[in-house]
Amino acid sequence: MSHWIVAPIVIPAFAAPLLLLVRRAPHLQRKVSLAATALLLAVGIALYGLAMDGTVRPYFLGSWPAPYGIVLVLDRLSATMVLLTAVLASAVALYSLNGWDEKGHHFHSLFQFQLMGINGALLTGDVFNLFVFFEVMLIASYGLLLHGGGSNRLRAGFQYVAINLVGSTLFLVAVGLIYGVTGTLNMADLAVKVSQVTGDSAAILRTGALLLFLVFALKAALVPLHWWLPTAYAAAPAPSAALFAIMTKVGAYCIIRVFTLIFGADGGAAAFVAAPWILPAALVTLLIGALGVLASRVLVDLVCFAVVWSMGSLLVAVSFFDAQGLTAALYYTLHSTLIGAALFLLSNLIATRRGRWHGLLQPSPSMVQAGLMGGLFFLAAIAMAGLPPLSGFIGKLMILAAAWPSALAGWIWAIVLATSLVVIVGFSRAGTVLFWKSEAVDASHPEPLPEPVRIAPLTAAILLVSGTALLAVFAGPVTRQLEATAQQLLDPAPYIAAVLGEQQTAGLPGRR
Amino acid sequence: MEILVASAIGFLTAAGIYLILRMHSFPVIIGLTFLSYAINLFLFAMGRLAIDRPPIIASGVEGYADPLPQALVLTAIVISFGMTALIVVLALRGFLETGSDRVDERPSPSDSGERYPS
């Protein structure tokens, strides 16, 4: 049993209180936060190397055996997501050095608490623990959203907190229903017990499973539960918004995890209970996201709706629940997390360079470093909209290929491609206004624009954009890894055996 | 007892949902509180309703109450307590800064300046 499995939770959990102690020394605080994030990245890489051999590694906290104790589980999927979180966190920590972290004492500690919640939610093998880590993640995100203050953030913050409180309540109802029927909340144990539920209890179980889906869909911003996202993310400080890019993916991760392991093919009465809902909702998400991109008048709103749109594409791929679909979904998860975060950072970099025009999509005098910003925005927009040669194109191609055997393939292809076109139009219009129409205004407004000097934030944005380029260059090896991950997800027997021990699962019928 | 507990949960939930759909922040907070009370009762009842049964091992008793839902309820109470405190502060600050407690207002474009560090 490797103790490193608990490290992605323990490192931020120790770093955060330490950062509270040194809050009066901003420079020391930055060093500690960066060091903790770098350590997390190293552990993420090491854990990924550990999980690459395909065995499922449980970690029993306090050596209490499952299903009585709390268990963490490291498999290919959780290792991939933890590594993705660590990569994103490194870029965001670097970006926050541009002055955002000086707007309050607690940015770095909230940041670490948020990482602790995300990593915990990704690693846990227990549904109630998932709830607790969700809460840790959300409580930290409230603080990060409000960081810097201002009436706009307060208003958006209230709505965000209220909607998430309702979500948490629904989560508890779902947990209660599932516990009431099965008498357990350990995911592996649930996977065994769920298949044995029959009769009246099956209806309650299905209700619980669908409520759970509702909660994850709320986190993943699936239409009609997406309305909170543009308001909240647009009001959030740029580094927080970039970090929040992973939170919608945590929702998607939970859908994948719970509806392959517990309510998957062996789910008995509740097998694939959420599957019929995901595809229609994801297609409507694509439509609403694309319309939002077209209608936005502020750059950051456009990015928010592009994130909603990308969640639609991702969940279209999830809805098939086969190896090809899950591979496409996982590839798209990696892509859209990096590019979503990059766009949030870029929109902030651009806004800080435009003086009183900020992010408004109106012509302004040309900004400092216009060539560099324009180039980065162009690359990021290409990747987000899914044009070749960057990772968005490969991801979209994989999703379309996965949709081919579906009965609704025609609809899926039509909506995915049509909305991609709309998003391309939205991004090219924004780029044109921001970078090309500037010349015309120059003469009439000779006022000087701000000249940001710090190099770290720019590096962070460049790193994230080049991350998607790397994802495209190494698409072959990455896809092979993700294919193995999808195969592992679709065969839950080794997971259950690893957590519960061999003898308890040996006599079960119907397990592959 | 089942009917009493079930209708209490139903009544609290209905009151909570009605209040959450109001337009001002104070009723929304009260609604969220009602909802969390309902859920605490509900979680508690998921361990089955039983009287005079100990949750931990004791001598000379026939059956036990399920201790797990009680632990879950404790966690849920702590979390919802903290969250209620936070949202009250948020609503108060929002009311003091904007002079309005309506929850459905869109941010005005003139406010967009404070989104960015200067």
mmCIF file of C-alpha atoms in Angstrom, chain A residues 66-424:
data_model
loop_
_atom_site.group_PDB
_atom_site.id
_atom_site.type_symbol
_atom_site.label_atom_id
_atom_site.label_comp_id
_atom_site.label_asym_id
_atom_site.label_seq_id
_atom_site.Cartn_x
_atom_site.Cartn_y
_atom_site.Cartn_z
ATOM 1 C CA ALA A 66 -13.511 -1.352 3.460
ATOM 2 C CA PRO A 67 -16.475 -0.933 3.528
ATOM 3 C CA TYR A 68 -16.248 0.213 7.178
ATOM 4 C CA GLY A 69 -13.374 2.658 6.948
ATOM 5 C CA ILE A 70 -12.712 5.500 4.557
ATOM 6 C CA VAL A 71 -10.981 4.442 1.392
ATOM 7 C CA LEU A 72 -9.117 6.352 -1.303
ATOM 8 C CA VAL A 73 -8.675 4.683 -4.668
ATOM 9 C CA LEU A 74 -5.990 5.374 -7.237
ATOM 10 C CA ASP A 75 -6.745 4.075 -10.701
ATOM 11 C CA ARG A 76 -5.935 5.381 -14.162
ATOM 12 C CA LEU A 77 -8.831 7.841 -14.205
ATOM 13 C CA SER A 78 -8.190 9.408 -10.801
ATOM 14 C CA ALA A 79 -4.441 9.590 -11.489
ATOM 15 C CA THR A 80 -5.066 11.343 -14.809
ATOM 16 C CA MET A 81 -7.421 13.864 -13.225
ATOM 17 C CA VAL A 82 -5.087 14.546 -10.276
ATOM 18 C CA LEU A 83 -2.225 15.182 -12.694
ATOM 19 C CA LEU A 84 -4.430 17.496 -14.752
ATOM 20 C CA THR A 85 -5.396 19.409 -11.596
ATOM 21 C CA ALA A 86 -1.743 19.764 -10.591
ATOM 22 C CA VAL A 87 -0.740 21.043 -14.041
ATOM 23 C CA LEU A 88 -3.572 23.571 -14.051
ATOM 24 C CA ALA A 89 -2.824 24.624 -10.472
ATOM 25 C CA SER A 90 0.837 25.287 -11.326
ATOM 26 C CA ALA A 91 -0.104 27.615 -14.180
ATOM 27 C CA VAL A 92 -2.752 29.391 -12.081
ATOM 28 C CA ALA A 93 -0.386 29.830 -9.115
ATOM 29 C CA LEU A 94 2.131 31.391 -11.481
ATOM 30 C CA TYR A 95 -0.524 33.677 -12.914
ATOM 31 C CA SER A 96 -1.780 34.842 -9.524
ATOM 32 C CA LEU A 97 1.597 36.499 -8.927
ATOM 33 C CA ASN A 98 0.541 39.387 -11.175
ATOM 34 C CA GLY A 99 -1.104 41.146 -8.259
ATOM 35 C CA TRP A 100 -4.326 39.213 -7.804
ATOM 36 C CA ASP A 101 -2.992 37.519 -4.700
ATOM 37 C CA GLU A 102 -2.241 40.925 -3.117
ATOM 38 C CA LYS A 103 -5.909 41.920 -3.113
ATOM 39 C CA GLY A 104 -6.505 39.962 0.086
ATOM 40 C CA HIS A 105 -4.517 37.990 2.633
ATOM 41 C CA HIS A 106 -6.007 34.611 1.948
ATOM 42 C CA PHE A 107 -5.794 33.931 -1.760
ATOM 43 C CA HIS A 108 -3.071 31.312 -1.454
ATOM 44 C CA SER A 109 -4.592 29.452 1.489
ATOM 45 C CA LEU A 110 -8.026 29.335 -0.195
ATOM 46 C CA PHE A 111 -6.268 28.162 -3.351
ATOM 47 C CA GLN A 112 -4.656 25.262 -1.468
ATOM 48 C CA PHE A 113 -7.940 24.348 0.246
ATOM 49 C CA GLN A 114 -9.602 24.291 -3.152
ATOM 50 C CA LEU A 115 -6.898 21.912 -4.431
ATOM 51 C CA MET A 116 -7.415 19.713 -1.381
ATOM 52 C CA GLY A 117 -11.153 19.500 -2.098
ATOM 53 C CA ILE A 118 -10.675 18.758 -5.793
ATOM 54 C CA ASN A 119 -8.025 16.082 -5.204
ATOM 55 C CA GLY A 120 -10.118 14.516 -2.459
ATOM 56 C CA ALA A 121 -13.194 14.354 -4.677
ATOM 57 C CA LEU A 122 -11.091 12.736 -7.404
ATOM 58 C CA LEU A 123 -9.466 10.138 -5.181
ATOM 59 C CA THR A 124 -12.201 9.132 -2.766
ATOM 60 C CA GLY A 125 -13.939 5.777 -3.016
ATOM 61 C CA ASP A 126 -16.888 6.668 -0.818
ATOM 62 C CA VAL A 127 -20.017 8.586 -1.768
ATOM 63 C CA PHE A 128 -20.365 10.493 1.499
ATOM 64 C CA ASN A 129 -16.701 11.444 1.402
ATOM 65 C CA LEU A 130 -17.343 12.709 -2.081
ATOM 66 C CA PHE A 131 -19.988 15.005 -0.566
ATOM 67 C CA VAL A 132 -17.577 16.238 2.081
ATOM 68 C CA PHE A 133 -14.802 16.931 -0.426
ATOM 69 C CA PHE A 134 -17.330 18.640 -2.693
ATOM 70 C CA GLU A 135 -18.120 20.942 0.222
ATOM 71 C CA VAL A 136 -14.425 21.638 0.891
ATOM 72 C CA MET A 137 -14.010 22.454 -2.789
ATOM 73 C CA LEU A 138 -17.107 24.677 -2.847
ATOM 74 C CA ILE A 139 -16.368 26.542 0.389
ATOM 75 C CA ALA A 140 -12.896 27.390 -0.912
ATOM 76 C CA SER A 141 -14.385 28.404 -4.244
ATOM 77 C CA TYR A 142 -16.765 30.861 -2.521
ATOM 78 C CA GLY A 143 -13.742 32.549 -1.001
ATOM 79 C CA LEU A 144 -11.851 32.568 -4.294
ATOM 80 C CA LEU A 145 -14.873 33.945 -6.147
ATOM 81 C CA LEU A 146 -15.246 36.802 -3.664
ATOM 82 C CA HIS A 147 -11.499 37.487 -3.538
ATOM 83 C CA GLY A 148 -10.965 41.184 -4.193
ATOM 84 C CA GLY A 149 -14.507 42.165 -3.236
ATOM 85 C CA GLY A 150 -16.791 44.616 -5.010
ATOM 86 C CA SER A 151 -20.572 44.718 -5.369
ATOM 87 C CA ASN A 152 -20.536 42.742 -8.625
ATOM 88 C CA ARG A 153 -18.764 39.825 -6.974
ATOM 89 C CA LEU A 154 -21.015 39.971 -3.920
ATOM 90 C CA ARG A 155 -24.114 39.718 -6.076
ATOM 91 C CA ALA A 156 -22.697 36.891 -8.200
ATOM 92 C CA GLY A 157 -21.338 35.260 -5.048
ATOM 93 C CA PHE A 158 -24.731 35.192 -3.362
ATOM 94 C CA GLN A 159 -26.312 33.488 -6.366
ATOM 95 C CA TYR A 160 -23.417 31.028 -6.627
ATOM 96 C CA VAL A 161 -23.535 30.106 -2.942
ATOM 97 C CA ALA A 162 -27.334 29.752 -2.972
ATOM 98 C CA ILE A 163 -27.406 27.477 -6.023
ATOM 99 C CA ASN A 164 -24.622 25.323 -4.615
ATOM 100 C CA LEU A 165 -26.384 25.038 -1.258
ATOM 101 C CA VAL A 166 -29.435 23.695 -3.074
ATOM 102 C CA GLY A 167 -27.109 21.331 -4.933
ATOM 103 C CA SER A 168 -25.563 20.103 -1.679
ATOM 104 C CA THR A 169 -29.036 19.516 -0.257
ATOM 105 C CA LEU A 170 -29.961 17.389 -3.255
ATOM 106 C CA PHE A 171 -26.681 15.506 -2.852
ATOM 107 C CA LEU A 172 -27.642 14.649 0.728
ATOM 108 C CA VAL A 173 -31.110 13.475 -0.362
ATOM 109 C CA ALA A 174 -29.502 11.214 -2.958
ATOM 110 C CA VAL A 175 -26.994 9.880 -0.415
ATOM 111 C CA GLY A 176 -29.827 9.253 2.062
ATOM 112 C CA LEU A 177 -31.954 7.395 -0.483
ATOM 113 C CA ILE A 178 -29.071 5.221 -1.631
ATOM 114 C CA TYR A 179 -28.013 4.453 1.933
ATOM 115 C CA GLY A 180 -31.595 3.687 2.929
ATOM 116 C CA VAL A 181 -31.863 1.029 0.228
ATOM 117 C CA THR A 182 -28.386 -0.512 0.211
ATOM 118 C CA GLY A 183 -27.037 0.180 3.722
ATOM 119 C CA THR A 184 -23.618 1.238 2.436
ATOM 120 C CA LEU A 185 -21.939 4.254 0.881
ATOM 121 C CA ASN A 186 -18.617 2.726 -0.162
ATOM 122 C CA MET A 187 -18.550 2.894 -3.967
ATOM 123 C CA ALA A 188 -17.177 -0.608 -4.485
ATOM 124 C CA ASP A 189 -19.586 -2.070 -1.950
ATOM 125 C CA LEU A 190 -22.433 -0.127 -3.589
ATOM 126 C CA ALA A 191 -21.473 -1.579 -6.976
ATOM 127 C CA VAL A 192 -21.973 -5.047 -5.496
ATOM 128 C CA LYS A 193 -25.156 -4.293 -3.556
ATOM 129 C CA VAL A 194 -26.945 -2.230 -6.182
ATOM 130 C CA SER A 195 -27.245 -5.205 -8.526
ATOM 131 C CA GLN A 196 -29.111 -7.145 -5.821
ATOM 132 C CA VAL A 197 -31.819 -4.528 -5.227
ATOM 133 C CA THR A 198 -35.237 -5.584 -6.510
ATOM 134 C CA GLY A 199 -38.915 -4.729 -6.121
ATOM 135 C CA ASP A 200 -40.096 -1.489 -4.531
ATOM 136 C CA SER A 201 -36.614 -0.556 -3.367
ATOM 137 C CA ALA A 202 -35.436 -0.406 -6.982
ATOM 138 C CA ALA A 203 -37.638 2.643 -7.615
ATOM 139 C CA ILE A 204 -36.106 4.459 -4.628
ATOM 140 C CA LEU A 205 -32.635 3.476 -5.808
ATOM 141 C CA ARG A 206 -33.301 4.827 -9.296
ATOM 142 C CA THR A 207 -34.579 8.076 -7.771
ATOM 143 C CA GLY A 208 -31.409 8.343 -5.704
ATOM 144 C CA ALA A 209 -29.220 7.665 -8.740
ATOM 145 C CA LEU A 210 -30.995 10.314 -10.818
ATOM 146 C CA LEU A 211 -30.766 12.871 -7.992
ATOM 147 C CA LEU A 212 -27.049 12.158 -7.824
ATOM 148 C CA PHE A 213 -26.872 12.740 -11.573
ATOM 149 C CA LEU A 214 -28.724 16.034 -11.098
ATOM 150 C CA VAL A 215 -26.122 17.211 -8.581
ATOM 151 C CA PHE A 216 -23.200 16.293 -10.840
ATOM 152 C CA ALA A 217 -24.962 17.872 -13.825
ATOM 153 C CA LEU A 218 -25.328 21.074 -11.813
ATOM 154 C CA LYS A 219 -21.575 21.067 -11.176
ATOM 155 C CA ALA A 220 -20.869 20.198 -14.811
ATOM 156 C CA ALA A 221 -23.110 23.083 -15.996
ATOM 157 C CA LEU A 222 -25.362 20.865 -18.078
ATOM 158 C CA VAL A 223 -28.407 22.700 -19.483
ATOM 159 C CA PRO A 224 -30.829 23.578 -17.837
ATOM 160 C CA LEU A 225 -28.562 23.722 -14.779
ATOM 161 C CA HIS A 226 -25.924 25.988 -16.301
ATOM 162 C CA TRP A 227 -27.297 29.480 -15.600
ATOM 163 C CA TRP A 228 -25.109 30.028 -12.574
ATOM 164 C CA LEU A 229 -21.847 29.545 -14.496
ATOM 165 C CA PRO A 230 -21.558 32.657 -16.710
ATOM 166 C CA THR A 231 -22.498 35.018 -13.867
ATOM 167 C CA ALA A 232 -20.201 33.395 -11.335
ATOM 168 C CA TYR A 233 -17.158 32.793 -13.536
ATOM 169 C CA ALA A 234 -17.362 36.214 -15.194
ATOM 170 C CA ALA A 235 -17.373 37.928 -11.796
ATOM 171 C CA ALA A 236 -14.581 35.766 -10.372
ATOM 172 C CA PRO A 237 -10.977 36.999 -10.391
ATOM 173 C CA ALA A 238 -9.143 35.601 -13.424
ATOM 174 C CA PRO A 239 -6.941 33.069 -11.574
ATOM 175 C CA SER A 240 -9.965 31.774 -9.658
ATOM 176 C CA ALA A 241 -11.999 31.450 -12.855
ATOM 177 C CA ALA A 242 -9.112 29.570 -14.461
ATOM 178 C CA LEU A 243 -8.947 27.190 -11.509
ATOM 179 C CA PHE A 244 -12.745 26.794 -11.634
ATOM 180 C CA ALA A 245 -12.247 25.380 -15.154
ATOM 181 C CA ILE A 246 -11.418 22.084 -13.449
ATOM 182 C CA MET A 247 -14.520 22.183 -11.218
ATOM 183 C CA THR A 248 -16.976 21.620 -14.062
ATOM 184 C CA LYS A 249 -14.764 18.681 -15.033
ATOM 185 C CA VAL A 250 -14.996 17.299 -11.503
ATOM 186 C CA GLY A 251 -18.762 17.147 -12.133
ATOM 187 C CA ALA A 252 -18.120 15.283 -15.384
ATOM 188 C CA TYR A 253 -15.612 13.020 -13.597
ATOM 189 C CA CYS A 254 -18.239 12.109 -10.987
ATOM 190 C CA ILE A 255 -20.791 11.304 -13.696
ATOM 191 C CA ILE A 256 -18.249 9.032 -15.392
ATOM 192 C CA ARG A 257 -17.156 7.398 -12.135
ATOM 193 C CA VAL A 258 -20.567 6.805 -10.554
ATOM 194 C CA PHE A 259 -22.392 5.812 -13.709
ATOM 195 C CA THR A 260 -19.762 3.308 -14.839
ATOM 196 C CA LEU A 261 -18.846 1.805 -11.462
ATOM 197 C CA ILE A 262 -22.093 1.824 -9.476
ATOM 198 C CA PHE A 263 -24.923 2.366 -11.944
ATOM 199 C CA GLY A 264 -23.113 0.899 -14.959
ATOM 200 C CA ALA A 265 -23.782 -2.294 -16.889
ATOM 201 C CA ASP A 266 -24.018 -4.351 -13.685
ATOM 202 C CA GLY A 267 -26.321 -1.898 -11.944
ATOM 203 C CA GLY A 268 -29.303 -4.262 -11.938
ATOM 204 C CA ALA A 269 -32.549 -2.269 -11.794
ATOM 205 C CA ALA A 270 -30.646 1.017 -11.982
ATOM 206 C CA ALA A 271 -28.259 0.105 -14.834
ATOM 207 C CA PHE A 272 -27.456 3.179 -16.985
ATOM 208 C CA VAL A 273 -30.322 5.054 -15.365
ATOM 209 C CA ALA A 274 -28.878 8.463 -16.293
ATOM 210 C CA ALA A 275 -27.799 7.601 -19.841
ATOM 211 C CA PRO A 276 -31.068 8.589 -21.617
ATOM 212 C CA TRP A 277 -30.922 12.064 -20.032
ATOM 213 C CA ILE A 278 -27.326 12.952 -20.786
ATOM 214 C CA LEU A 279 -27.410 13.070 -24.592
ATOM 215 C CA PRO A 280 -30.426 15.404 -25.075
ATOM 216 C CA ALA A 281 -29.238 17.692 -22.274
ATOM 217 C CA ALA A 282 -25.713 17.780 -23.742
ATOM 218 C CA LEU A 283 -27.045 18.661 -27.204
ATOM 219 C CA VAL A 284 -29.115 21.541 -25.784
ATOM 220 C CA THR A 285 -26.008 22.620 -23.825
ATOM 221 C CA LEU A 286 -24.131 22.851 -27.117
ATOM 222 C CA LEU A 287 -26.868 25.055 -28.607
ATOM 223 C CA ILE A 288 -27.177 27.390 -25.606
ATOM 224 C CA GLY A 289 -23.400 27.668 -25.211
ATOM 225 C CA ALA A 290 -22.892 28.562 -28.861
ATOM 226 C CA LEU A 291 -25.714 31.134 -28.791
ATOM 227 C CA GLY A 292 -24.181 32.644 -25.646
ATOM 228 C CA VAL A 293 -20.788 32.918 -27.374
ATOM 229 C CA LEU A 294 -22.434 34.784 -30.237
ATOM 230 C CA ALA A 295 -24.451 37.083 -27.970
ATOM 231 C CA SER A 296 -21.684 38.073 -25.526
ATOM 232 C CA ARG A 297 -20.594 41.703 -25.435
ATOM 233 C CA VAL A 298 -17.780 41.233 -22.921
ATOM 234 C CA LEU A 299 -14.779 38.999 -23.604
ATOM 235 C CA VAL A 300 -14.983 37.092 -20.329
ATOM 236 C CA ASP A 301 -18.703 36.314 -20.879
ATOM 237 C CA LEU A 302 -17.774 34.873 -24.252
ATOM 238 C CA VAL A 303 -15.203 32.623 -22.590
ATOM 239 C CA CYS A 304 -17.788 31.496 -20.004
ATOM 240 C CA PHE A 305 -20.245 30.437 -22.667
ATOM 241 C CA ALA A 306 -17.455 28.740 -24.611
ATOM 242 C CA VAL A 307 -16.797 26.705 -21.441
ATOM 243 C CA VAL A 308 -20.512 25.792 -21.236
ATOM 244 C CA TRP A 309 -20.384 24.791 -24.894
ATOM 245 C CA SER A 310 -17.296 22.625 -24.359
ATOM 246 C CA MET A 311 -19.041 20.861 -21.456
ATOM 247 C CA GLY A 312 -21.802 20.012 -23.937
ATOM 248 C CA SER A 313 -19.316 18.380 -26.317
ATOM 249 C CA LEU A 314 -17.700 16.500 -23.450
ATOM 250 C CA LEU A 315 -20.975 15.095 -22.151
ATOM 251 C CA VAL A 316 -22.142 14.087 -25.628
ATOM 252 C CA ALA A 317 -19.134 11.762 -25.635
ATOM 253 C CA VAL A 318 -19.839 10.552 -22.086
ATOM 254 C CA SER A 319 -23.443 9.667 -22.954
ATOM 255 C CA PHE A 320 -22.445 6.622 -25.039
ATOM 256 C CA PHE A 321 -20.748 4.867 -22.081
ATOM 257 C CA ASP A 322 -18.551 2.759 -24.375
ATOM 258 C CA ALA A 323 -14.762 2.631 -24.708
ATOM 259 C CA GLN A 324 -14.624 4.936 -27.715
ATOM 260 C CA GLY A 325 -16.966 7.504 -26.188
ATOM 261 C CA LEU A 326 -15.166 7.589 -22.839
ATOM 262 C CA THR A 327 -11.765 7.890 -24.545
ATOM 263 C CA ALA A 328 -13.059 10.866 -26.517
ATOM 264 C CA ALA A 329 -14.608 12.367 -23.372
ATOM 265 C CA LEU A 330 -11.359 12.038 -21.406
ATOM 266 C CA TYR A 331 -9.274 13.544 -24.195
ATOM 267 C CA TYR A 332 -11.738 16.400 -24.447
ATOM 268 C CA THR A 333 -11.580 16.847 -20.672
ATOM 269 C CA LEU A 334 -7.805 17.364 -20.803
ATOM 270 C CA HIS A 335 -8.146 19.709 -23.757
ATOM 271 C CA SER A 336 -11.033 21.823 -22.512
ATOM 272 C CA THR A 337 -9.629 22.244 -18.993
ATOM 273 C CA LEU A 338 -6.334 23.629 -20.288
ATOM 274 C CA ILE A 339 -7.846 25.799 -22.994
ATOM 275 C CA GLY A 340 -10.715 27.053 -20.830
ATOM 276 C CA ALA A 341 -8.224 28.167 -18.182
ATOM 277 C CA ALA A 342 -5.937 29.682 -20.839
ATOM 278 C CA LEU A 343 -8.823 31.715 -22.243
ATOM 279 C CA PHE A 344 -9.800 33.031 -18.794
ATOM 280 C CA LEU A 345 -6.208 34.122 -18.204
ATOM 281 C CA LEU A 346 -5.907 35.630 -21.695
ATOM 282 C CA SER A 347 -9.152 37.555 -21.366
ATOM 283 C CA ASN A 348 -7.783 39.063 -18.164
ATOM 284 C CA LEU A 349 -4.387 39.828 -19.737
ATOM 285 C CA ILE A 350 -6.124 41.527 -22.644
ATOM 286 C CA ALA A 351 -8.486 43.447 -20.345
ATOM 287 C CA THR A 352 -5.612 44.787 -18.225
ATOM 288 C CA ARG A 353 -3.962 46.103 -21.385
ATOM 289 C CA ARG A 354 -6.992 48.035 -22.630
ATOM 290 C CA GLY A 355 -7.412 50.713 -19.983
ATOM 291 C CA ARG A 356 -10.983 51.862 -19.593
ATOM 292 C CA TRP A 357 -12.255 49.520 -22.337
ATOM 293 C CA HIS A 358 -11.412 46.434 -20.238
ATOM 294 C CA GLY A 359 -12.976 43.364 -21.750
ATOM 295 C CA LEU A 360 -15.762 45.149 -23.624
ATOM 296 C CA LEU A 361 -15.947 43.987 -27.217
ATOM 297 C CA GLN A 362 -15.673 47.497 -28.654
ATOM 298 C CA PRO A 363 -12.858 49.005 -30.704
ATOM 299 C CA SER A 364 -10.130 50.635 -28.598
ATOM 300 C CA PRO A 365 -6.637 51.974 -29.285
ATOM 301 C CA SER A 366 -4.198 49.151 -29.948
ATOM 302 C CA MET A 367 -2.880 47.586 -26.753
ATOM 303 C CA VAL A 368 0.655 46.957 -25.581
ATOM 304 C CA GLN A 369 2.107 43.680 -26.952
ATOM 305 C CA ALA A 370 -0.836 43.528 -29.375
ATOM 306 C CA GLY A 371 0.980 41.050 -31.619
ATOM 307 C CA LEU A 372 1.757 38.607 -28.837
ATOM 308 C CA MET A 373 -1.716 38.852 -27.265
ATOM 309 C CA GLY A 374 -3.373 38.548 -30.669
ATOM 310 C CA GLY A 375 -1.288 35.493 -31.512
ATOM 311 C CA LEU A 376 -2.078 33.771 -28.217
ATOM 312 C CA PHE A 377 -5.771 34.619 -28.501
ATOM 313 C CA PHE A 378 -5.798 33.309 -32.081
ATOM 314 C CA LEU A 379 -4.213 29.988 -31.036
ATOM 315 C CA ALA A 380 -6.504 29.614 -28.016
ATOM 316 C CA ALA A 381 -9.591 30.433 -30.085
ATOM 317 C CA ILE A 382 -8.573 27.868 -32.717
ATOM 318 C CA ALA A 383 -8.106 25.230 -30.039
ATOM 319 C CA MET A 384 -11.384 26.048 -28.281
ATOM 320 C CA ALA A 385 -13.482 26.178 -31.444
ATOM 321 C CA GLY A 386 -12.016 22.886 -32.663
ATOM 322 C CA LEU A 387 -10.195 23.956 -35.809
ATOM 323 C CA PRO A 388 -7.130 21.996 -36.965
ATOM 324 C CA PRO A 389 -4.336 21.538 -36.040
ATOM 325 C CA LEU A 390 -4.730 21.957 -32.255
ATOM 326 C CA SER A 391 -6.199 19.567 -29.700
ATOM 327 C CA GLY A 392 -9.786 20.810 -30.006
ATOM 328 C CA PHE A 393 -9.955 19.459 -33.538
ATOM 329 C CA ILE A 394 -8.677 16.025 -32.517
ATOM 330 C CA GLY A 395 -11.058 15.909 -29.559
ATOM 331 C CA LYS A 396 -14.015 16.883 -31.718
ATOM 332 C CA LEU A 397 -13.053 14.301 -34.337
ATOM 333 C CA MET A 398 -12.934 11.598 -31.652
ATOM 334 C CA ILE A 399 -16.366 12.629 -30.353
ATOM 335 C CA LEU A 400 -17.866 12.550 -33.856
ATOM 336 C CA ALA A 401 -16.306 9.138 -34.502
ATOM 337 C CA ALA A 402 -17.682 7.840 -31.204
ATOM 338 C CA ALA A 403 -21.143 9.121 -32.173
ATOM 339 C CA TRP A 404 -21.124 7.259 -35.495
ATOM 340 C CA PRO A 405 -22.734 3.985 -34.270
ATOM 341 C CA SER A 406 -25.458 5.881 -32.369
ATOM 342 C CA ALA A 407 -29.024 5.942 -33.679
ATOM 343 C CA LEU A 408 -29.006 9.719 -33.329
ATOM 344 C CA ALA A 409 -25.686 10.131 -35.152
ATOM 345 C CA GLY A 410 -27.213 12.508 -37.703
ATOM 346 C CA TRP A 411 -28.515 14.886 -35.040
ATOM 347 C CA ILE A 412 -25.290 14.734 -33.037
ATOM 348 C CA TRP A 413 -23.103 15.460 -36.062
ATOM 349 C CA ALA A 414 -25.367 18.274 -37.220
ATOM 350 C CA ILE A 415 -25.536 20.005 -33.831
ATOM 351 C CA VAL A 416 -21.836 19.563 -32.970
ATOM 352 C CA LEU A 417 -20.691 20.886 -36.337
ATOM 353 C CA ALA A 418 -23.252 23.707 -36.575
ATOM 354 C CA THR A 419 -22.493 24.982 -33.086
ATOM 355 C CA SER A 420 -18.748 24.769 -33.802
ATOM 356 C CA LEU A 421 -19.336 27.105 -36.734
ATOM 357 C CA VAL A 422 -21.261 29.512 -34.521
ATOM 358 C CA VAL A 423 -18.441 29.467 -31.940
ATOM 359 C CA ILE A 424 -15.870 30.137 -34.684
#
